[in-house]
Short mmCIF file of C-alpha atoms and ligand atoms in Angstrom, two decimals:
data_model
loop_
_atom_site.label_atom_id
_atom_site.label_comp_id
_atom_site.label_asym_id
_atom_site.label_seq_id
_atom_site.Cartn_x
_atom_site.Cartn_y
_atom_site.Cartn_z
CA MET A 1 33.45 -73.13 -41.26
CA GLU A 2 30.84 -75.50 -42.68
CA PRO A 3 27.32 -74.08 -43.07
CA THR A 4 24.93 -75.47 -40.43
CA THR A 5 21.81 -73.75 -41.73
CA THR A 6 20.54 -74.33 -45.18
CA ARG A 7 19.68 -71.47 -47.49
CA ASP A 8 16.11 -72.69 -47.65
CA ALA A 9 15.65 -72.94 -43.93
CA TRP A 10 17.04 -69.45 -43.44
CA GLN A 11 14.86 -68.00 -46.19
CA GLN A 12 11.77 -69.57 -44.72
CA ALA A 13 12.64 -68.16 -41.36
CA TYR A 14 13.22 -64.75 -42.93
CA ALA A 15 9.87 -64.88 -44.70
CA ARG A 16 8.15 -65.69 -41.39
CA VAL A 17 9.80 -62.83 -39.59
CA GLU A 18 9.13 -60.39 -42.37
CA SER A 19 5.49 -61.29 -42.80
CA GLY A 20 5.04 -61.27 -39.03
CA LEU A 21 6.34 -57.71 -38.94
CA ARG A 22 4.26 -56.70 -41.91
CA ALA A 23 1.10 -58.32 -40.52
CA GLY A 24 0.90 -55.68 -37.86
CA GLY A 25 3.89 -56.18 -35.67
CA VAL A 26 5.56 -53.05 -36.95
CA ASP A 27 2.45 -50.95 -36.54
CA VAL A 28 2.54 -51.23 -32.78
CA ILE A 29 5.82 -49.36 -32.88
CA ALA A 30 4.18 -46.35 -34.44
CA THR A 31 1.36 -46.43 -31.94
CA ALA A 32 3.41 -46.90 -28.74
CA ALA A 33 1.85 -44.45 -26.30
CA SER A 34 4.91 -43.80 -24.15
CA LEU A 35 8.67 -44.09 -24.19
CA GLU A 36 8.39 -47.01 -21.75
CA GLU A 37 6.00 -48.87 -24.01
CA LEU A 38 8.25 -48.15 -26.98
CA GLU A 39 11.25 -49.58 -25.15
CA GLY A 40 9.22 -52.75 -24.53
CA ARG A 41 8.59 -53.00 -28.25
CA ARG A 42 12.23 -52.42 -29.02
CA VAL A 43 13.21 -55.36 -26.85
CA GLU A 44 10.52 -57.44 -28.49
CA PHE A 45 11.48 -56.67 -32.09
CA LEU A 46 15.15 -55.79 -31.95
CA GLY A 47 16.31 -57.24 -28.61
CA ARG A 48 18.93 -59.95 -28.34
CA SER A 49 16.41 -62.74 -28.36
CA SER A 50 14.05 -61.23 -30.92
CA ALA A 51 13.25 -63.24 -34.01
CA LEU A 52 15.00 -60.69 -36.22
CA THR A 53 18.22 -60.69 -34.17
CA LEU A 54 18.27 -64.47 -34.08
CA LEU A 55 17.78 -64.52 -37.84
CA LEU A 56 20.70 -62.16 -38.35
CA LYS A 57 22.84 -64.23 -36.03
CA ASP A 58 21.93 -67.29 -38.01
CA LEU A 59 23.38 -65.69 -41.14
CA LYS A 60 26.82 -66.82 -40.07
CA ASN A 61 25.68 -70.38 -40.32
CA LEU A 62 25.11 -69.96 -44.03
CA GLY A 63 27.66 -70.47 -46.68
CA LEU A 64 29.68 -67.41 -47.68
CA ASP A 65 27.87 -66.87 -50.97
CA ASP A 66 24.44 -67.20 -49.39
CA ARG A 67 25.49 -64.89 -46.63
CA ARG A 68 26.64 -62.25 -49.12
CA GLU A 69 23.40 -62.52 -51.01
CA LEU A 70 20.92 -62.75 -48.14
CA GLY A 71 22.70 -60.66 -45.52
CA PRO A 72 21.93 -57.20 -46.97
CA GLN A 73 18.27 -58.07 -47.28
CA ALA A 74 18.09 -58.98 -43.60
CA GLN A 75 20.09 -55.90 -42.62
CA ALA A 76 17.73 -53.73 -44.66
CA LEU A 77 14.77 -55.21 -42.82
CA LYS A 78 16.44 -54.49 -39.50
CA ALA A 79 17.26 -50.93 -40.59
CA ALA A 80 13.65 -50.37 -41.63
CA VAL A 81 12.41 -51.51 -38.22
CA GLU A 82 15.05 -49.39 -36.47
CA GLN A 83 14.00 -46.39 -38.47
CA LYS A 84 10.43 -46.81 -37.34
CA PHE A 85 11.65 -46.90 -33.74
CA ALA A 86 13.76 -43.82 -34.19
CA LEU A 87 10.84 -42.00 -35.68
CA ARG A 88 8.43 -42.89 -32.89
CA HIS A 89 11.11 -42.23 -30.29
CA ALA A 90 11.62 -38.71 -31.59
CA GLU A 91 7.87 -38.11 -31.64
CA LEU A 92 7.39 -39.28 -28.09
CA GLU A 93 10.35 -37.29 -26.82
CA ASN A 94 9.07 -34.14 -28.47
CA ALA A 95 5.71 -34.67 -26.91
CA ALA A 96 7.30 -35.20 -23.47
CA ASP A 97 9.35 -32.01 -23.87
CA GLY A 98 6.26 -30.14 -24.91
CA ALA A 99 4.33 -31.41 -21.90
CA ALA A 100 7.17 -30.44 -19.56
CA LEU A 101 7.30 -26.97 -21.09
CA GLN A 102 3.57 -26.67 -20.76
CA LYS A 103 3.74 -27.71 -17.13
CA ASP A 104 6.51 -25.28 -16.19
CA ALA A 105 5.27 -22.56 -18.47
CA VAL A 106 5.44 -19.04 -17.07
CA ASP A 107 2.70 -16.72 -18.23
CA LEU A 108 4.56 -13.44 -18.55
CA THR A 109 1.33 -11.57 -19.18
CA LEU A 110 -0.08 -12.37 -15.72
CA PRO A 111 -0.16 -9.39 -13.31
CA SER A 112 2.64 -9.71 -10.78
CA LEU A 113 2.12 -10.23 -7.06
CA ARG A 114 2.23 -6.97 -5.16
CA PRO A 115 5.06 -6.97 -2.64
CA PRO A 116 3.85 -5.91 0.79
CA ARG A 117 4.61 -2.26 1.33
CA GLY A 118 3.98 0.42 3.89
CA ARG A 119 1.30 2.99 3.46
CA LEU A 120 0.75 6.44 4.81
CA HIS A 121 -1.49 6.72 7.85
CA PRO A 122 -4.77 8.57 7.13
CA LEU A 123 -3.81 11.20 9.72
CA THR A 124 -0.53 11.83 7.89
CA THR A 125 -2.26 12.26 4.54
CA THR A 126 -4.92 14.51 6.09
CA LEU A 127 -2.31 16.66 7.78
CA SER A 128 -0.39 16.98 4.51
CA ALA A 129 -3.57 17.86 2.63
CA ILE A 130 -4.29 20.67 5.12
CA ALA A 131 -0.73 21.99 5.13
CA ASP A 132 -0.53 21.81 1.30
CA ILE A 133 -3.52 24.09 0.87
CA PHE A 134 -2.05 26.71 3.20
CA GLN A 135 1.35 26.45 1.60
CA ARG A 136 -0.30 27.23 -1.73
CA MET A 137 -1.80 30.28 -0.02
CA GLY A 138 1.66 31.56 0.86
CA TYR A 139 1.99 30.15 4.38
CA SER A 140 5.35 28.77 5.45
CA TRP A 141 5.98 25.91 7.84
CA ALA A 142 6.96 26.18 11.50
CA GLU A 143 7.33 23.63 14.28
CA GLY A 144 7.79 23.61 18.04
CA PRO A 145 8.55 21.13 20.83
CA PHE A 146 6.01 18.79 22.47
CA ALA A 147 7.38 19.53 25.95
CA GLU A 148 6.71 23.18 26.56
CA ASP A 149 6.97 25.72 29.34
CA GLU A 150 4.01 27.33 30.96
CA ARG A 151 4.74 30.67 29.28
CA HIS A 152 4.45 29.40 25.69
CA ASN A 153 1.44 27.21 26.39
CA PHE A 154 -0.46 29.65 28.61
CA SER A 155 0.72 33.03 29.88
CA ALA A 156 2.10 34.53 26.65
CA LEU A 157 -1.21 33.50 25.07
CA ASN A 158 -3.03 35.60 27.63
CA ILE A 159 -4.04 32.66 29.78
CA PRO A 160 -2.81 33.75 33.23
CA ASP A 161 -2.36 31.37 36.16
CA ASP A 162 -5.79 31.70 37.63
CA HIS A 163 -7.63 31.89 34.32
CA PRO A 164 -10.52 29.43 34.07
CA ALA A 165 -9.41 28.58 30.50
CA ARG A 166 -6.57 26.59 32.06
CA ASP A 167 -9.14 24.20 33.47
CA SER A 168 -10.46 23.45 30.01
CA HIS A 169 -6.99 22.31 29.02
CA ASP A 170 -6.47 19.31 31.26
CA THR A 171 -2.73 19.38 31.18
CA PHE A 172 -0.08 16.68 31.54
CA TYR A 173 2.76 18.14 33.63
CA LEU A 174 6.21 16.58 33.52
CA THR A 175 7.21 15.43 36.99
CA GLY A 176 10.16 17.32 38.48
CA LEU A 177 10.47 19.71 35.51
CA PRO A 178 8.94 23.14 34.84
CA LEU A 179 7.46 21.65 31.67
CA LEU A 180 4.18 20.32 30.36
CA LEU A 181 3.02 18.54 27.21
CA ARG A 182 1.60 21.26 24.98
CA THR A 183 -2.19 21.28 25.00
CA HIS A 184 -2.42 23.07 21.65
CA THR A 185 -0.17 24.19 18.79
CA SER A 186 -0.77 27.86 19.69
CA THR A 187 2.57 27.55 21.52
CA VAL A 188 4.24 27.74 18.12
CA GLN A 189 2.61 31.14 17.45
CA ILE A 190 4.56 32.52 20.41
CA ARG A 191 7.80 30.78 19.45
CA ALA A 192 7.59 32.00 15.85
CA MET A 193 6.83 35.59 16.86
CA GLU A 194 9.68 35.58 19.37
CA ALA A 195 12.04 34.34 16.69
CA GLN A 196 11.24 36.80 13.93
CA GLN A 197 9.82 40.20 13.04
CA PRO A 198 6.42 40.90 11.43
CA PRO A 199 4.90 40.28 8.98
CA ILE A 200 4.38 36.54 9.41
CA ARG A 201 2.27 33.88 7.71
CA ILE A 202 2.80 30.36 9.02
CA VAL A 203 1.17 26.98 9.56
CA CYS A 204 2.39 24.80 12.42
CA PRO A 205 1.26 21.18 12.26
CA GLY A 206 1.81 18.92 15.23
CA ARG A 207 0.79 16.63 18.03
CA VAL A 208 -0.92 17.91 21.16
CA PHE A 209 -1.83 16.30 24.48
CA ARG A 210 -4.78 16.64 26.84
CA HIS A 211 -5.60 14.68 29.94
CA GLU A 212 -9.11 14.15 28.70
CA GLN A 213 -11.91 11.69 28.94
CA ILE A 214 -11.55 9.54 25.83
CA ASP A 215 -14.64 8.99 23.68
CA ALA A 216 -15.71 8.77 20.03
CA THR A 217 -14.54 12.34 19.29
CA HIS A 218 -11.89 12.92 21.99
CA SER A 219 -8.43 11.47 22.41
CA ALA A 220 -5.65 12.31 24.89
CA VAL A 221 -3.21 12.66 22.01
CA PHE A 222 -4.32 14.31 18.81
CA HIS A 223 -3.11 16.65 16.07
CA GLN A 224 -3.66 20.26 15.17
CA VAL A 225 -2.58 22.56 12.40
CA GLU A 226 -2.09 26.03 13.77
CA GLY A 227 -2.17 29.05 11.50
CA LEU A 228 -0.95 32.57 12.20
CA VAL A 229 -1.01 35.64 9.99
CA VAL A 230 0.19 39.01 11.28
CA ASP A 231 0.54 42.00 8.99
CA GLN A 232 -0.77 45.52 8.65
CA ASN A 233 -4.56 45.96 8.54
CA VAL A 234 -5.39 42.29 8.86
CA GLY A 235 -8.78 41.60 10.42
CA PHE A 236 -11.68 39.21 10.82
CA ALA A 237 -12.72 39.51 7.16
CA ASP A 238 -9.29 38.23 6.12
CA LEU A 239 -9.59 35.36 8.57
CA LYS A 240 -12.98 34.41 7.16
CA GLY A 241 -11.74 34.66 3.58
CA HIS A 242 -8.71 32.47 4.23
CA LEU A 243 -10.71 29.87 6.14
CA GLN A 244 -13.45 29.75 3.55
CA THR A 245 -10.92 29.28 0.76
CA PHE A 246 -9.30 26.54 2.80
CA LEU A 247 -12.55 24.74 3.66
CA GLU A 248 -13.79 24.80 0.08
CA SER A 249 -10.50 23.54 -1.23
CA LEU A 250 -10.37 20.71 1.33
CA LEU A 251 -13.99 19.64 1.57
CA GLY A 252 -15.48 20.83 -1.70
CA LYS A 253 -18.10 23.49 -2.17
CA ASP A 254 -20.97 21.23 -1.15
CA THR A 255 -19.95 20.59 2.46
CA LYS A 256 -21.95 22.86 4.76
CA THR A 257 -19.93 24.77 7.34
CA ARG A 258 -20.84 27.48 9.86
CA PHE A 259 -18.93 30.13 11.81
CA ARG A 260 -20.09 30.28 15.43
CA PRO A 261 -19.05 32.93 17.99
CA SER A 262 -16.70 31.54 20.59
CA TYR A 263 -14.11 32.54 23.14
CA PHE A 264 -10.33 32.11 23.37
CA PRO A 265 -8.16 34.30 25.62
CA PHE A 266 -5.62 34.77 22.79
CA THR A 267 -8.08 35.91 20.12
CA GLU A 268 -10.74 38.61 20.12
CA PRO A 269 -13.24 38.23 18.55
CA SER A 270 -13.16 34.44 18.38
CA THR A 271 -15.04 31.86 16.38
CA GLU A 272 -15.38 28.14 15.98
CA VAL A 273 -16.09 26.54 12.63
CA ASP A 274 -18.29 23.47 12.42
CA ALA A 275 -19.13 21.17 9.53
CA LYS A 276 -22.58 19.66 9.12
CA CYS A 277 -22.42 16.24 10.78
CA PHE A 278 -21.50 13.81 8.02
CA PHE A 279 -23.00 10.78 9.75
CA CYS A 280 -26.51 12.05 10.40
CA SER A 281 -26.52 14.96 7.90
CA GLY A 282 -27.46 17.27 10.73
CA ALA A 283 -30.30 15.23 12.24
CA GLY A 284 -28.34 14.54 15.44
CA CYS A 285 -26.42 11.40 16.40
CA PRO A 286 -23.80 10.24 18.96
CA SER A 287 -20.90 11.39 16.71
CA CYS A 288 -22.08 15.02 16.85
CA LYS A 289 -23.44 14.73 20.37
CA HIS A 290 -26.90 15.30 18.89
CA THR A 291 -26.08 18.84 17.77
CA GLY A 292 -26.02 18.08 14.03
CA TRP A 293 -22.57 19.77 13.72
CA ILE A 294 -18.96 18.69 14.24
CA GLU A 295 -16.38 21.21 15.35
CA LEU A 296 -13.37 21.42 13.01
CA LEU A 297 -11.39 24.43 14.21
CA GLY A 298 -11.10 27.41 16.55
CA ALA A 299 -9.97 30.82 15.28
CA GLY A 300 -10.02 34.55 15.86
CA VAL A 301 -8.32 37.89 15.56
CA VAL A 302 -5.05 37.87 17.50
CA ASN A 303 -5.58 39.52 20.89
CA PRO A 304 -3.41 42.71 21.02
CA LYS A 305 -2.12 41.50 24.39
CA VAL A 306 -0.51 38.50 22.68
CA LEU A 307 1.32 40.82 20.27
CA SER A 308 2.53 42.94 23.21
CA ASN A 309 3.65 39.79 25.01
CA VAL A 310 6.16 39.07 22.24
CA GLY A 311 7.13 42.75 21.84
CA TRP A 312 5.22 43.44 18.63
CA ASP A 313 3.44 46.79 18.46
CA PRO A 314 -0.35 46.13 18.43
CA GLU A 315 -0.96 49.67 17.14
CA LYS A 316 0.95 48.84 13.99
CA TRP A 317 0.35 45.11 13.53
CA SER A 318 -2.73 42.94 13.61
CA GLY A 319 -3.55 39.42 12.56
CA PHE A 320 -5.56 36.27 12.92
CA ALA A 321 -4.92 32.74 14.09
CA PHE A 322 -6.63 29.39 13.82
CA GLY A 323 -6.19 25.86 15.12
CA ILE A 324 -7.58 22.99 13.06
CA GLY A 325 -8.31 19.55 14.52
CA VAL A 326 -6.66 17.09 12.13
CA GLU A 327 -8.57 14.05 13.44
CA ARG A 328 -11.91 15.80 13.01
CA VAL A 329 -11.05 16.63 9.41
CA ALA A 330 -9.89 13.05 8.77
CA MET A 331 -13.14 11.71 10.25
CA LEU A 332 -15.09 14.03 7.99
CA LEU A 333 -13.08 13.21 4.85
CA HIS A 334 -13.15 9.45 5.33
CA GLY A 335 -16.43 8.93 7.19
CA VAL A 336 -14.73 7.51 10.29
CA PRO A 337 -17.23 7.61 13.19
CA ASP A 338 -14.78 6.96 16.05
CA ILE A 339 -11.52 8.89 16.60
CA ARG A 340 -10.02 5.88 18.41
CA ASP A 341 -9.89 3.95 15.13
CA PHE A 342 -6.93 6.12 14.12
CA TYR A 343 -4.73 4.92 16.98
CA ILE A 344 -5.39 1.23 17.56
CA ASN A 345 -3.41 0.10 14.51
CA ASP A 346 -6.00 -2.34 13.26
CA LEU A 347 -4.69 -3.24 9.81
CA ARG A 348 -8.19 -3.94 8.52
CA PHE A 349 -8.98 -0.30 9.23
CA LEU A 350 -5.68 1.12 7.96
CA ARG A 351 -5.71 -0.88 4.71
CA GLN A 352 -8.81 0.96 3.59
CA PHE A 353 -6.67 4.00 2.93
CA ASP A 354 -4.44 2.35 0.30
CA GLU A 355 -5.72 4.56 -2.47
CA ASP A 356 -4.62 7.65 -0.58
CA ILE A 357 -1.00 6.97 -1.46
CA ALA A 358 0.04 8.86 -4.53
N1 LIG B 401 -5.63 26.68 20.46
C1 LIG B 401 -7.06 26.55 20.36
C2 LIG B 401 -7.47 25.18 20.85
O1 LIG B 401 -6.66 24.29 20.87
C3 LIG B 401 -7.52 26.73 18.92
C4 LIG B 401 -7.27 28.11 18.44
C5 LIG B 401 -6.10 28.40 17.76
C6 LIG B 401 -8.20 29.10 18.61
C7 LIG B 401 -5.86 29.67 17.28
C8 LIG B 401 -7.98 30.36 18.15
C9 LIG B 401 -6.83 30.64 17.47
O2 LIG B 401 -8.60 24.95 21.22
#
């Protein structure tokens, strides 16, 4: 093939391209801000219609000797430009990778989200706290049914048919059955004594039912923890000692309590224990019905008639019993002014007791 380009013409063209690149053209490669921009530059400097490519193509129009001599020089120029592209390309790709990593980065030191979980109801934790103290004092655990007969709820506890005490227990009777919903956990005293021989030392936690006017301190369904101790030579002093130990352990030494004479057909003598009203500190308010005190429990020395009723010899055995209102204790412990808050399942109320879960 005859040469169509002269050596001179080609060399002049080469010098133009080279000085063009040197005069700043190449620098824009190194400063391309993005891969897209860099690709634009690649097309401009190395693309099919770029001056450099055309120059290389034109090599074939030179004579063989000229081509051998000038070709490598042009190839070296091309390689130098390509190297600059490769360099910038790697830089930009690294930066893009880094940015992507940054964007999707997971901070493993962040605290994790807490999965939603159940929590114990404040009445459950209060009931456990009460039962735990008595279990540490050597009491064992006993339970009885909600639906009871008249004997376990009343007559065996020395509350005969016509006794006015029955009126104070507004009772739910089950229609068509000789049963009622127990009005107190004292039923379990009778059941436990029927089932075993003395001595006995038990706590009986559970739900009780009264057809009562509902207000800030009364509910138709509530909870009690019954206690019963029967042994030889057990009397009121033992009752007081046990209850004082219990109250101090549950409420702390600083909570003021008082023992007040009272009456229950199944205990003699009887007492009720109040705590100083925790809302008004004793000044009188709706929560304590303006008395300054809130009743926590009823108690007394087991009436000998109750022992006889279950066939235990009252000459040989004696004991004491108590019934603690779980809701009252929970109100006292947590400063809850209205008993109804425990039953309406308002999560805003219930979530306050998170920290009670061990
Ligand atoms: N059962 C009584 C009540 O519910 C409480 C009580 C229990 C009193 C044991 C004395 C002894 O009111």
